mmCIF file of C-alpha atoms and ligand atoms in Angstrom:
data_model
loop_
_atom_site.group_PDB
_atom_site.id
_atom_site.type_symbol
_atom_site.label_atom_id
_atom_site.label_comp_id
_atom_site.label_asym_id
_atom_site.label_seq_id
_atom_site.Cartn_x
_atom_site.Cartn_y
_atom_site.Cartn_z
ATOM 1 C CA UNK C 152 105.905 -121.243 -90.516
ATOM 2 C CA UNK C 153 103.885 -118.211 -91.917
ATOM 3 C CA UNK C 154 100.490 -118.162 -90.790
ATOM 4 C CA UNK C 155 98.640 -117.069 -93.728
ATOM 5 C CA UNK C 156 95.259 -116.629 -92.096
ATOM 6 C CA UNK C 157 96.575 -114.575 -90.015
ATOM 7 C CA UNK C 158 98.762 -112.392 -92.374
ATOM 8 C CA UNK C 159 95.589 -112.194 -94.344
ATOM 9 C CA UNK C 160 93.684 -110.885 -91.582
ATOM 10 C CA UNK C 161 96.180 -108.563 -90.711
ATOM 11 C CA UNK C 162 96.117 -107.305 -93.839
ATOM 12 C CA UNK C 163 92.471 -106.573 -94.327
ATOM 13 C CA UNK C 164 92.365 -105.067 -91.060
ATOM 14 C CA UNK C 165 94.641 -102.778 -92.325
ATOM 15 C CA UNK C 166 93.426 -102.094 -96.084
ATOM 16 C CA UNK C 167 89.615 -101.377 -94.429
ATOM 17 C CA UNK C 168 90.992 -98.318 -92.764
ATOM 18 C CA UNK C 169 91.270 -94.965 -94.810
ATOM 19 C CA UNK C 170 94.739 -93.750 -94.896
ATOM 20 C CA UNK C 171 95.030 -91.037 -97.839
ATOM 21 C CA UNK C 172 98.262 -88.972 -97.820
ATOM 22 C CA UNK C 173 97.633 -86.408 -94.812
ATOM 23 C CA UNK C 174 94.697 -88.241 -93.482
ATOM 24 C CA UNK C 175 97.167 -90.898 -91.763
ATOM 25 C CA UNK C 176 95.702 -90.966 -88.322
ATOM 26 C CA UNK C 177 93.794 -93.794 -87.731
ATOM 27 C CA UNK C 178 96.033 -95.924 -89.607
ATOM 28 C CA UNK C 179 99.048 -94.716 -87.661
ATOM 29 C CA UNK C 180 97.077 -95.537 -84.445
ATOM 30 C CA UNK C 181 96.233 -98.618 -85.773
ATOM 31 C CA UNK C 182 99.979 -99.607 -86.199
ATOM 32 C CA UNK C 183 101.057 -98.014 -82.997
ATOM 33 C CA UNK C 184 99.213 -100.265 -80.765
ATOM 34 C CA UNK C 185 100.080 -103.437 -83.281
ATOM 35 C CA UNK C 186 103.649 -102.821 -83.003
ATOM 36 C CA UNK C 187 103.274 -102.071 -79.246
ATOM 37 C CA UNK C 188 101.464 -105.677 -78.779
ATOM 38 C CA UNK C 189 104.723 -107.486 -81.103
ATOM 39 C CA UNK C 190 107.083 -105.812 -78.043
ATOM 40 C CA UNK C 191 108.469 -102.769 -79.947
ATOM 41 C CA UNK C 192 109.457 -99.359 -78.562
ATOM 42 C CA UNK C 193 107.343 -97.021 -80.816
ATOM 43 C CA UNK C 194 108.575 -93.286 -81.580
ATOM 44 C CA UNK C 195 106.617 -90.645 -83.870
ATOM 45 C CA UNK C 196 108.878 -87.934 -85.099
ATOM 46 C CA UNK C 197 107.716 -84.177 -85.861
ATOM 47 C CA UNK C 198 107.051 -84.670 -89.461
ATOM 48 C CA UNK C 199 103.650 -84.526 -88.981
ATOM 49 C CA UNK C 200 102.779 -80.857 -88.542
ATOM 50 C CA UNK C 201 105.689 -80.420 -90.899
ATOM 51 C CA UNK C 202 104.020 -81.906 -93.725
ATOM 52 C CA UNK C 203 100.626 -80.698 -92.600
ATOM 53 C CA UNK C 204 99.611 -84.679 -91.778
ATOM 54 C CA UNK C 205 97.669 -86.107 -88.954
ATOM 55 C CA UNK C 206 100.503 -88.411 -88.140
ATOM 56 C CA UNK C 207 104.324 -88.117 -88.185
ATOM 57 C CA UNK C 208 106.759 -90.973 -89.148
ATOM 58 C CA UNK C 209 106.515 -94.022 -86.737
ATOM 59 C CA UNK C 210 109.855 -96.294 -86.136
ATOM 60 C CA UNK C 211 109.269 -99.325 -84.175
ATOM 61 C CA UNK C 212 111.720 -100.390 -82.533
ATOM 62 C CA UNK C 213 112.492 -104.299 -81.732
ATOM 63 C CA UNK C 214 115.594 -104.922 -79.375
ATOM 64 C CA UNK C 215 118.178 -107.927 -80.660
ATOM 65 C CA UNK C 216 117.355 -111.063 -79.106
ATOM 66 C CA UNK C 217 120.079 -113.468 -78.780
ATOM 67 C CA UNK C 218 122.156 -112.268 -81.681
ATOM 68 C CA UNK C 219 124.703 -109.511 -82.094
ATOM 69 C CA UNK C 220 124.271 -107.368 -85.469
ATOM 70 C CA UNK C 221 123.870 -104.556 -87.087
ATOM 71 C CA UNK C 222 120.655 -102.717 -86.999
ATOM 72 C CA UNK C 223 118.277 -103.546 -89.650
ATOM 73 C CA UNK C 224 115.547 -101.108 -90.934
ATOM 74 C CA UNK C 225 112.643 -102.358 -92.543
ATOM 75 C CA UNK C 226 110.500 -99.642 -94.236
ATOM 76 C CA UNK C 227 106.993 -99.128 -95.520
ATOM 77 C CA UNK C 228 104.719 -96.149 -96.237
ATOM 78 C CA UNK C 229 101.406 -95.855 -94.288
ATOM 79 C CA UNK C 230 98.999 -93.496 -96.745
ATOM 80 C CA UNK C 231 97.877 -94.718 -99.951
ATOM 81 C CA UNK C 232 96.544 -92.730 -103.069
ATOM 82 C CA UNK C 233 92.734 -91.681 -103.501
ATOM 83 C CA UNK C 234 90.336 -93.018 -103.913
ATOM 84 C CA UNK C 235 89.987 -94.620 -100.493
ATOM 85 C CA UNK C 236 86.542 -93.474 -99.825
ATOM 86 C CA UNK C 237 84.902 -96.517 -98.147
ATOM 87 C CA UNK C 238 87.646 -98.940 -99.171
ATOM 88 C CA UNK C 239 86.461 -102.527 -98.021
ATOM 89 C CA UNK C 240 89.158 -105.393 -99.208
ATOM 90 C CA UNK C 241 87.600 -108.482 -101.300
ATOM 91 C CA UNK C 242 88.815 -111.742 -100.562
ATOM 92 C CA UNK C 243 88.330 -114.144 -103.175
ATOM 93 C CA UNK C 244 90.178 -117.500 -104.762
ATOM 94 C CA UNK C 245 93.202 -116.015 -102.410
ATOM 95 C CA UNK C 246 93.393 -112.735 -103.996
ATOM 96 C CA UNK C 247 92.297 -109.524 -102.506
ATOM 97 C CA UNK C 248 90.674 -106.866 -104.498
ATOM 98 C CA UNK C 249 88.380 -103.724 -103.435
ATOM 99 C CA UNK C 250 85.065 -103.397 -104.415
ATOM 100 C CA UNK C 251 85.732 -101.521 -107.537
ATOM 101 C CA UNK C 252 85.327 -98.030 -106.869
ATOM 102 C CA UNK C 253 88.535 -97.640 -104.836
ATOM 103 C CA UNK C 254 91.885 -98.810 -104.349
ATOM 104 C CA UNK C 255 92.853 -101.591 -102.250
ATOM 105 C CA UNK C 256 95.972 -100.038 -100.610
ATOM 106 C CA UNK C 257 97.957 -103.132 -101.103
ATOM 107 C CA UNK C 258 100.499 -100.311 -101.775
ATOM 108 C CA UNK C 259 101.902 -100.366 -99.075
ATOM 109 C CA UNK C 260 99.642 -101.864 -96.820
ATOM 110 C CA UNK C 261 100.917 -105.762 -98.225
ATOM 111 C CA UNK C 262 104.557 -104.742 -97.371
ATOM 112 C CA UNK C 263 103.500 -103.469 -93.913
ATOM 113 C CA UNK C 264 101.318 -107.137 -93.153
ATOM 114 C CA UNK C 265 104.308 -108.894 -94.382
ATOM 115 C CA UNK C 266 106.349 -107.062 -91.569
ATOM 116 C CA UNK C 267 104.353 -107.894 -89.122
ATOM 117 C CA UNK C 268 103.480 -111.243 -89.817
ATOM 118 C CA UNK C 269 107.133 -111.898 -89.892
ATOM 119 C CA UNK C 270 107.763 -110.427 -86.775
ATOM 120 C CA UNK C 271 105.086 -112.705 -85.416
ATOM 121 C CA UNK C 272 106.925 -115.667 -86.868
ATOM 122 C CA UNK C 273 110.471 -114.739 -85.184
ATOM 123 C CA UNK C 274 108.864 -114.132 -81.858
ATOM 124 C CA UNK C 275 106.696 -117.144 -81.649
ATOM 125 C CA UNK C 276 109.376 -119.328 -82.954
ATOM 126 C CA UNK C 277 111.992 -117.871 -80.669
ATOM 127 C CA UNK C 278 114.199 -117.150 -83.610
ATOM 128 C CA UNK C 279 117.516 -114.748 -82.520
ATOM 129 C CA UNK C 280 117.601 -111.535 -84.322
ATOM 130 C CA UNK C 281 119.382 -108.465 -83.992
ATOM 131 C CA UNK C 282 118.244 -104.863 -83.415
ATOM 132 C CA UNK C 283 115.325 -104.228 -85.825
ATOM 133 C CA UNK C 284 113.823 -100.438 -86.781
ATOM 134 C CA UNK C 285 110.624 -100.814 -88.815
ATOM 135 C CA UNK C 286 110.114 -96.977 -90.033
ATOM 136 C CA UNK C 287 106.557 -96.522 -91.341
ATOM 137 C CA UNK C 288 106.495 -93.140 -93.264
ATOM 138 C CA UNK C 289 103.287 -90.363 -93.862
ATOM 139 C CA UNK C 290 103.021 -89.061 -97.390
ATOM 140 C CA UNK C 291 104.877 -91.067 -99.442
ATOM 141 C CA UNK C 292 102.522 -90.519 -102.517
ATOM 142 C CA UNK C 293 102.458 -87.040 -102.622
ATOM 143 C CA UNK C 294 106.425 -86.306 -102.857
ATOM 144 C CA UNK C 295 108.064 -88.543 -100.592
ATOM 145 C CA UNK C 296 107.160 -85.946 -97.719
ATOM 146 C CA UNK C 297 107.789 -88.346 -94.616
ATOM 147 C CA UNK C 298 111.133 -89.516 -95.901
ATOM 148 C CA UNK C 299 112.409 -85.916 -96.609
ATOM 149 C CA UNK C 300 111.097 -84.558 -93.384
ATOM 150 C CA UNK C 301 111.890 -87.744 -91.045
ATOM 151 C CA UNK C 302 114.005 -87.013 -87.973
ATOM 152 C CA UNK C 303 117.127 -89.303 -88.967
ATOM 153 C CA UNK C 304 118.653 -88.715 -85.509
ATOM 154 C CA UNK C 305 115.714 -91.509 -84.746
ATOM 155 C CA UNK C 306 117.098 -94.122 -86.899
ATOM 156 C CA UNK C 307 120.218 -95.959 -86.276
ATOM 157 C CA UNK C 308 120.308 -98.379 -88.960
ATOM 158 C CA UNK C 309 123.034 -98.071 -91.953
ATOM 159 C CA UNK C 310 121.125 -100.740 -94.230
ATOM 160 C CA UNK C 311 117.356 -101.101 -95.138
ATOM 161 C CA UNK C 312 114.894 -102.960 -97.134
ATOM 162 C CA UNK C 313 111.740 -100.589 -98.384
ATOM 163 C CA UNK C 314 108.800 -102.960 -98.950
ATOM 164 C CA UNK C 315 107.571 -100.933 -101.894
ATOM 165 C CA UNK C 316 107.042 -102.315 -104.845
ATOM 166 C CA UNK C 317 105.318 -104.808 -107.326
ATOM 167 C CA UNK C 318 106.858 -108.319 -107.713
ATOM 168 C CA UNK C 319 108.231 -111.241 -105.527
ATOM 169 C CA UNK C 320 111.780 -111.789 -105.389
ATOM 170 C CA UNK C 321 112.519 -109.069 -106.886
ATOM 171 C CA UNK C 322 115.076 -106.357 -105.530
ATOM 172 C CA UNK C 323 115.458 -102.500 -106.969
ATOM 173 C CA UNK C 324 119.099 -101.234 -106.217
ATOM 174 C CA UNK C 325 119.143 -98.399 -108.713
ATOM 175 C CA UNK C 326 116.782 -95.498 -109.691
ATOM 176 C CA UNK C 327 117.305 -92.334 -110.946
ATOM 177 C CA UNK C 328 117.395 -89.104 -109.689
ATOM 178 C CA UNK C 329 114.957 -86.133 -110.840
ATOM 179 C CA UNK C 330 114.231 -82.656 -111.532
ATOM 180 C CA UNK C 331 110.743 -81.169 -111.570
ATOM 181 C CA UNK C 332 110.291 -77.839 -113.701
ATOM 182 C CA UNK C 333 108.063 -75.301 -113.780
ATOM 183 C CA UNK C 334 108.321 -72.404 -116.362
ATOM 184 C CA UNK C 335 106.778 -69.565 -117.004
ATOM 185 C CA UNK C 336 107.094 -67.593 -120.470
ATOM 186 C CA UNK C 337 105.594 -64.242 -120.714
ATOM 187 C CA UNK C 338 105.174 -62.380 -124.457
ATOM 188 C CA UNK C 339 103.096 -59.453 -124.799
ATOM 189 C CA UNK C 340 99.133 -59.465 -125.412
ATOM 190 C CA UNK C 341 97.798 -57.613 -128.695
ATOM 191 C CA UNK C 342 94.694 -57.748 -130.756
ATOM 192 C CA UNK C 343 94.973 -60.633 -132.561
ATOM 193 C CA UNK C 344 93.139 -59.045 -135.604
ATOM 194 C CA UNK C 345 93.571 -55.242 -135.530
ATOM 195 C CA UNK C 346 97.161 -55.089 -134.263
ATOM 196 C CA UNK C 347 99.088 -58.892 -133.985
ATOM 197 C CA UNK C 348 102.103 -56.721 -134.738
ATOM 198 C CA UNK C 349 102.072 -55.089 -131.649
ATOM 199 C CA UNK C 350 102.338 -58.742 -130.015
ATOM 200 C CA UNK C 351 104.828 -61.469 -128.869
ATOM 201 C CA UNK C 352 102.673 -64.749 -128.686
ATOM 202 C CA UNK C 353 104.001 -66.971 -125.861
ATOM 203 C CA UNK C 354 102.462 -70.043 -127.175
ATOM 204 C CA UNK C 355 104.488 -69.610 -130.414
ATOM 205 C CA UNK C 356 107.499 -68.985 -127.974
ATOM 206 C CA UNK C 357 106.587 -72.195 -126.055
ATOM 207 C CA UNK C 358 105.957 -74.696 -129.392
ATOM 208 C CA UNK C 359 109.233 -73.563 -130.745
ATOM 209 C CA UNK C 360 110.878 -74.500 -127.711
ATOM 210 C CA UNK C 361 109.554 -77.637 -126.970
ATOM 211 C CA UNK C 362 109.760 -78.819 -130.883
ATOM 212 C CA UNK C 363 113.624 -78.068 -130.104
ATOM 213 C CA UNK C 364 113.585 -80.160 -126.859
ATOM 214 C CA UNK C 365 115.089 -83.447 -126.595
ATOM 215 C CA UNK C 366 112.265 -85.197 -125.037
ATOM 216 C CA UNK C 367 111.173 -88.410 -124.061
ATOM 217 C CA UNK C 368 114.292 -91.340 -123.670
ATOM 218 C CA UNK C 369 117.069 -89.536 -124.040
ATOM 219 C CA UNK C 370 119.743 -92.301 -123.794
ATOM 220 C CA UNK C 371 119.595 -95.350 -121.565
ATOM 221 C CA UNK C 372 119.512 -93.966 -118.362
ATOM 222 C CA UNK C 373 117.702 -90.608 -118.833
ATOM 223 C CA UNK C 374 114.023 -89.485 -119.410
ATOM 224 C CA UNK C 375 112.678 -85.878 -120.017
ATOM 225 C CA UNK C 376 108.903 -84.587 -120.460
ATOM 226 C CA UNK C 377 106.883 -81.752 -120.401
ATOM 227 C CA UNK C 378 103.758 -83.100 -119.275
ATOM 228 C CA UNK C 379 101.752 -79.762 -118.493
ATOM 229 C CA UNK C 380 101.033 -76.916 -120.906
ATOM 230 C CA UNK C 381 98.530 -74.170 -120.062
ATOM 231 C CA UNK C 382 97.700 -70.530 -121.460
ATOM 232 C CA UNK C 383 96.215 -67.767 -123.362
ATOM 233 C CA UNK C 384 93.001 -66.561 -123.516
ATOM 234 C CA UNK C 385 90.935 -65.921 -126.365
ATOM 235 C CA UNK C 386 91.035 -66.624 -130.079
ATOM 236 C CA UNK C 387 91.599 -62.827 -130.829
ATOM 237 C CA UNK C 388 94.442 -62.354 -128.218
ATOM 238 C CA UNK C 389 97.424 -62.670 -129.093
ATOM 239 C CA UNK C 390 98.552 -65.230 -125.714
ATOM 240 C CA UNK C 391 100.966 -62.778 -122.836
ATOM 241 C CA UNK C 392 101.249 -66.153 -121.137
ATOM 242 C CA UNK C 393 101.841 -69.891 -121.133
ATOM 243 C CA UNK C 394 103.077 -72.100 -118.055
ATOM 244 C CA UNK C 395 104.949 -75.326 -118.750
ATOM 245 C CA UNK C 396 105.520 -78.075 -116.297
ATOM 246 C CA UNK C 397 107.864 -81.065 -116.796
ATOM 247 C CA UNK C 398 110.421 -82.866 -115.462
ATOM 248 C CA UNK C 399 113.795 -85.192 -116.522
ATOM 249 C CA UNK C 400 115.181 -87.888 -114.768
ATOM 250 C CA UNK C 401 118.428 -90.126 -115.015
ATOM 251 C CA UNK C 402 120.627 -92.923 -113.463
ATOM 252 C CA UNK C 403 123.400 -90.336 -113.814
ATOM 253 C CA UNK C 404 123.094 -86.798 -111.879
ATOM 254 C CA UNK C 405 125.726 -84.922 -114.312
ATOM 255 C CA UNK C 406 123.061 -86.072 -117.330
ATOM 256 C CA UNK C 407 120.447 -84.769 -115.036
ATOM 257 C CA UNK C 408 122.064 -81.400 -114.866
ATOM 258 C CA UNK C 409 122.825 -81.420 -118.625
ATOM 259 C CA UNK C 410 119.173 -82.274 -119.886
ATOM 260 C CA UNK C 411 117.705 -79.638 -117.319
ATOM 261 C CA UNK C 412 119.872 -77.100 -118.867
ATOM 262 C CA UNK C 413 119.303 -78.146 -122.293
ATOM 263 C CA UNK C 414 115.685 -77.580 -121.704
ATOM 264 C CA UNK C 415 115.863 -74.066 -120.334
ATOM 265 C CA UNK C 416 118.330 -73.112 -122.976
ATOM 266 C CA UNK C 417 115.284 -74.503 -125.456
ATOM 267 C CA UNK C 418 113.419 -71.853 -123.981
ATOM 268 C CA UNK C 419 115.753 -69.094 -124.009
ATOM 269 C CA UNK C 420 116.365 -69.688 -127.722
ATOM 270 C CA UNK C 421 112.991 -69.083 -128.687
ATOM 271 C CA UNK C 422 112.582 -66.235 -127.036
ATOM 272 C CA UNK C 423 115.299 -64.607 -128.652
ATOM 273 C CA UNK C 424 114.740 -65.987 -132.004
ATOM 274 C CA UNK C 425 111.063 -64.882 -132.089
ATOM 275 C CA UNK C 426 111.975 -61.206 -130.695
ATOM 276 C CA UNK C 427 109.877 -58.382 -133.091
ATOM 277 C CA UNK C 428 110.622 -55.166 -132.820
ATOM 278 C CA UNK C 429 108.092 -52.686 -131.953
ATOM 279 C CA UNK C 430 108.028 -48.679 -131.998
ATOM 280 C CA UNK C 431 111.858 -49.536 -133.062
ATOM 281 C CA UNK C 432 112.562 -51.371 -129.794
ATOM 282 C CA UNK C 433 113.268 -54.811 -129.456
ATOM 283 C CA UNK C 434 110.625 -56.906 -127.742
ATOM 284 C CA UNK C 435 110.926 -60.374 -126.803
ATOM 285 C CA UNK C 436 109.319 -62.851 -124.102
ATOM 286 C CA UNK C 437 110.821 -63.795 -120.865
ATOM 287 C CA UNK C 438 110.943 -66.794 -119.171
ATOM 288 C CA UNK C 439 110.924 -67.440 -115.516
ATOM 289 C CA UNK C 440 111.873 -70.694 -114.082
ATOM 290 C CA UNK C 441 111.726 -72.771 -110.953
ATOM 291 C CA UNK C 442 113.954 -76.407 -110.965
ATOM 292 C CA UNK C 443 113.103 -78.589 -108.074
ATOM 293 C CA UNK C 444 115.324 -81.577 -106.892
ATOM 294 C CA UNK C 445 112.299 -83.806 -106.805
ATOM 295 C CA UNK C 446 114.856 -86.681 -105.510
ATOM 296 C CA UNK C 447 118.221 -87.925 -105.067
ATOM 297 C CA UNK C 448 119.909 -90.822 -106.909
ATOM 298 C CA UNK C 449 119.913 -94.488 -105.610
ATOM 299 C CA UNK C 450 122.639 -96.412 -106.539
ATOM 300 C CA UNK C 451 123.665 -99.313 -104.202
ATOM 301 C CA UNK C 452 125.852 -101.569 -105.672
ATOM 302 C CA UNK C 453 125.383 -104.793 -106.946
ATOM 303 C CA UNK C 454 127.907 -106.405 -104.389
ATOM 304 C CA UNK C 455 126.419 -104.606 -101.402
ATOM 305 C CA UNK C 456 125.861 -106.089 -98.030
ATOM 306 C CA UNK C 457 122.532 -106.002 -98.177
ATOM 307 C CA UNK C 458 121.852 -107.313 -101.408
ATOM 308 C CA UNK C 459 123.993 -110.453 -100.096
ATOM 309 C CA UNK C 460 121.941 -110.828 -96.938
ATOM 310 C CA UNK C 461 118.653 -110.845 -99.676
ATOM 311 C CA UNK C 462 120.235 -113.404 -101.720
ATOM 312 C CA UNK C 463 121.288 -115.681 -99.017
ATOM 313 C CA UNK C 464 118.186 -115.502 -97.319
ATOM 314 C CA UNK C 465 116.216 -116.309 -101.007
ATOM 315 C CA UNK C 466 119.069 -118.856 -101.350
ATOM 316 C CA UNK C 467 118.101 -120.753 -98.157
ATOM 317 C CA UNK C 468 114.381 -120.944 -99.066
ATOM 318 C CA UNK C 469 115.628 -122.450 -102.880
ATOM 319 C CA UNK C 470 114.679 -119.200 -104.279
ATOM 320 C CA UNK C 471 116.565 -116.682 -106.430
ATOM 321 C CA UNK C 472 116.036 -112.947 -106.555
ATOM 322 C CA UNK C 473 116.141 -110.805 -109.705
ATOM 323 C CA UNK C 474 117.926 -107.520 -108.824
ATOM 324 C CA UNK C 475 117.163 -104.622 -111.448
ATOM 325 C CA UNK C 476 117.021 -101.096 -111.719
ATOM 326 C CA UNK C 477 113.855 -99.152 -111.454
ATOM 327 C CA UNK C 478 112.423 -95.943 -113.559
ATOM 328 C CA UNK C 479 111.100 -93.716 -110.892
ATOM 329 C CA UNK C 480 111.874 -92.450 -107.117
ATOM 330 C CA UNK C 481 110.882 -93.699 -103.975
ATOM 331 C CA UNK C 482 111.632 -92.959 -99.952
ATOM 332 C CA UNK C 483 114.617 -95.491 -100.510
ATOM 333 C CA UNK C 484 116.094 -92.691 -102.533
ATOM 334 C CA UNK C 485 116.345 -90.250 -99.600
ATOM 335 C CA UNK C 486 117.097 -93.192 -97.457
ATOM 336 C CA UNK C 487 120.062 -93.663 -99.364
ATOM 337 C CA UNK C 488 121.260 -89.852 -99.763
ATOM 338 C CA UNK C 489 121.139 -90.227 -95.673
ATOM 339 C CA UNK C 490 123.636 -92.779 -95.645
ATOM 340 C CA UNK C 491 121.012 -95.661 -94.693
ATOM 341 C CA UNK C 492 122.121 -98.177 -97.729
ATOM 342 C CA UNK C 493 118.405 -99.190 -99.057
ATOM 343 C CA UNK C 494 117.477 -101.188 -101.457
ATOM 344 C CA UNK C 495 113.804 -102.125 -102.465
ATOM 345 C CA UNK C 496 111.784 -105.251 -102.158
ATOM 346 C CA UNK C 497 108.624 -106.503 -103.953
ATOM 347 C CA UNK C 498 105.679 -106.837 -101.929
ATOM 348 C CA UNK C 499 103.318 -108.811 -104.551
ATOM 349 C CA UNK C 500 100.991 -106.109 -104.812
ATOM 350 C CA UNK C 501 100.136 -105.090 -108.384
ATOM 351 C CA UNK C 502 98.093 -102.920 -110.657
ATOM 352 C CA UNK C 503 98.921 -100.167 -107.771
ATOM 353 C CA UNK C 504 97.807 -96.842 -108.336
ATOM 354 C CA UNK C 505 94.472 -97.863 -109.705
ATOM 355 C CA UNK C 506 91.109 -99.506 -108.376
ATOM 356 C CA UNK C 507 91.905 -102.642 -109.831
ATOM 357 C CA UNK C 508 94.840 -103.234 -107.367
ATOM 358 C CA UNK C 509 95.331 -106.525 -105.842
ATOM 359 C CA UNK C 510 97.796 -108.844 -104.016
ATOM 360 C CA UNK C 511 97.293 -112.301 -103.411
ATOM 361 C CA UNK C 512 97.568 -114.110 -99.897
ATOM 362 C CA UNK C 513 100.035 -116.965 -101.514
ATOM 363 C CA UNK C 514 102.397 -114.017 -102.752
ATOM 364 C CA UNK C 515 102.134 -112.412 -99.481
ATOM 365 C CA UNK C 516 103.431 -115.428 -97.583
ATOM 366 C CA UNK C 517 106.281 -115.730 -99.861
ATOM 367 C CA UNK C 518 107.313 -112.121 -98.820
ATOM 368 C CA UNK C 519 106.987 -112.911 -94.949
ATOM 369 C CA UNK C 520 108.867 -116.244 -95.520
ATOM 370 C CA UNK C 521 111.733 -114.174 -97.246
ATOM 371 C CA UNK C 522 111.750 -111.472 -94.181
ATOM 372 C CA UNK C 523 111.994 -114.260 -91.736
ATOM 373 C CA UNK C 524 114.926 -115.805 -93.419
ATOM 374 C CA UNK C 525 116.345 -112.154 -93.431
ATOM 375 C CA UNK C 526 115.738 -111.410 -90.196
ATOM 376 C CA UNK C 527 117.255 -114.490 -88.673
ATOM 377 C CA UNK C 528 120.649 -113.885 -91.154
ATOM 378 C CA UNK C 529 120.842 -109.978 -90.526
HETATM 379 ZN ZN1 ZN I 900 103.863 -97.537 -102.394
#
C-alpha cells in the first residue's frame, strides 16, 4: 500500500528546506500547507516568540473517521542540527545522504515524511481511524525547547508515539532524567613567583574536587561527567577563577539527586581542604553553583497500552519489535511528564548529527507500513 516514490519525494522536498533550530519558519510554512492538504485543522501555539524561533509548535488534528477511539498523538520535531547551509539531499541506490558538507536532516524529517505517507495511505484506502494529533515541535535539538514551551491545552491525546530515534522496529520506553551543572570556583589571585603564599589556586581546588568525584558510569542506570573546564590567566598568576560544566543522568530520580549532591560536596570539600592562612586569617576558595533540571524521567511500563498497540501492529506485519531503554532525553521525556504516555519509535535514520547522516527509502517504507497498521488499530 505504501507508495515508496511518493514517500521518497516527500522526504526529499523537506530535506531541501533548511531548518536549523530557531530558523524553522520555512519548514513550518511547508508543513502547515501539507497537513491542510491532507485534511487536518492546523494550529500553531505561542512557543515561537517564547523560544525565539520563527515558528511555534504545530498541531495538525485529523478528526476520527469511522472509528470511535481515544486520540493518538504522533510527534516529530521540525528543527535540525547544523551545518545546514545549502543542504541538498542525494538519493543513490535507494539511500538518501547529503552532498557531504551538511547534515541530511533525516533527524527528524524521515519521521515527518513517514507520518505523511501513512496519512496518505489511510486516506486513499479509506481506512477507518480514531482522532489523530500530529505534533511537530520546534527547537528540539537545543534543549527540547518546543516540548517544554508547548501549550498542552492544545493536545487532547493521552498516549503518543515520538518518531525520533535510529533503527527500525525499535521502541524506546525508558530514558533517564538529567541535571546540568555549572560551577564557578573563586580562589585568590597572587603573583606566582613573588608571593604564591598569598594565593588560593582555583585550578588546584578544581583538580582535587574532580579527582574525588565519581564520574563516568556510576551504576547500571546512572552516569556523570565534567565536560568543560575553563580558568586561569597566565603562568605567573595563581589562578583566581575556574568554571566547570557537567551533567548527571539516571533512570532513578533519587539517584540523580544523590549524584548531583555528591559532585557539589566534592567541590566544597576541596575548598575546605585547600584553605590557607593569610595574615592569620583563614582564606578558602568559594563555590557558586547552578543546577538546572534538564529533562525529567521517562519510564513507560513495558505492559503499557501504547506498547501493546505497537506490538499488535508489528505482529500483523509478521515483524517483532525490540523494546528497550535509551541513554538520553528527548521530547518524549517532556510529554510523559505532562501525562501523555509516549514511547519513541525508530525512523530508520542513521549517523545522525553528522555529515554522514543517511536514511534508506526501504527503511522509511517499513516505518510508514507500521504506522498505517498502528492507525488502523489505535
Ligand atoms: Zn531528533
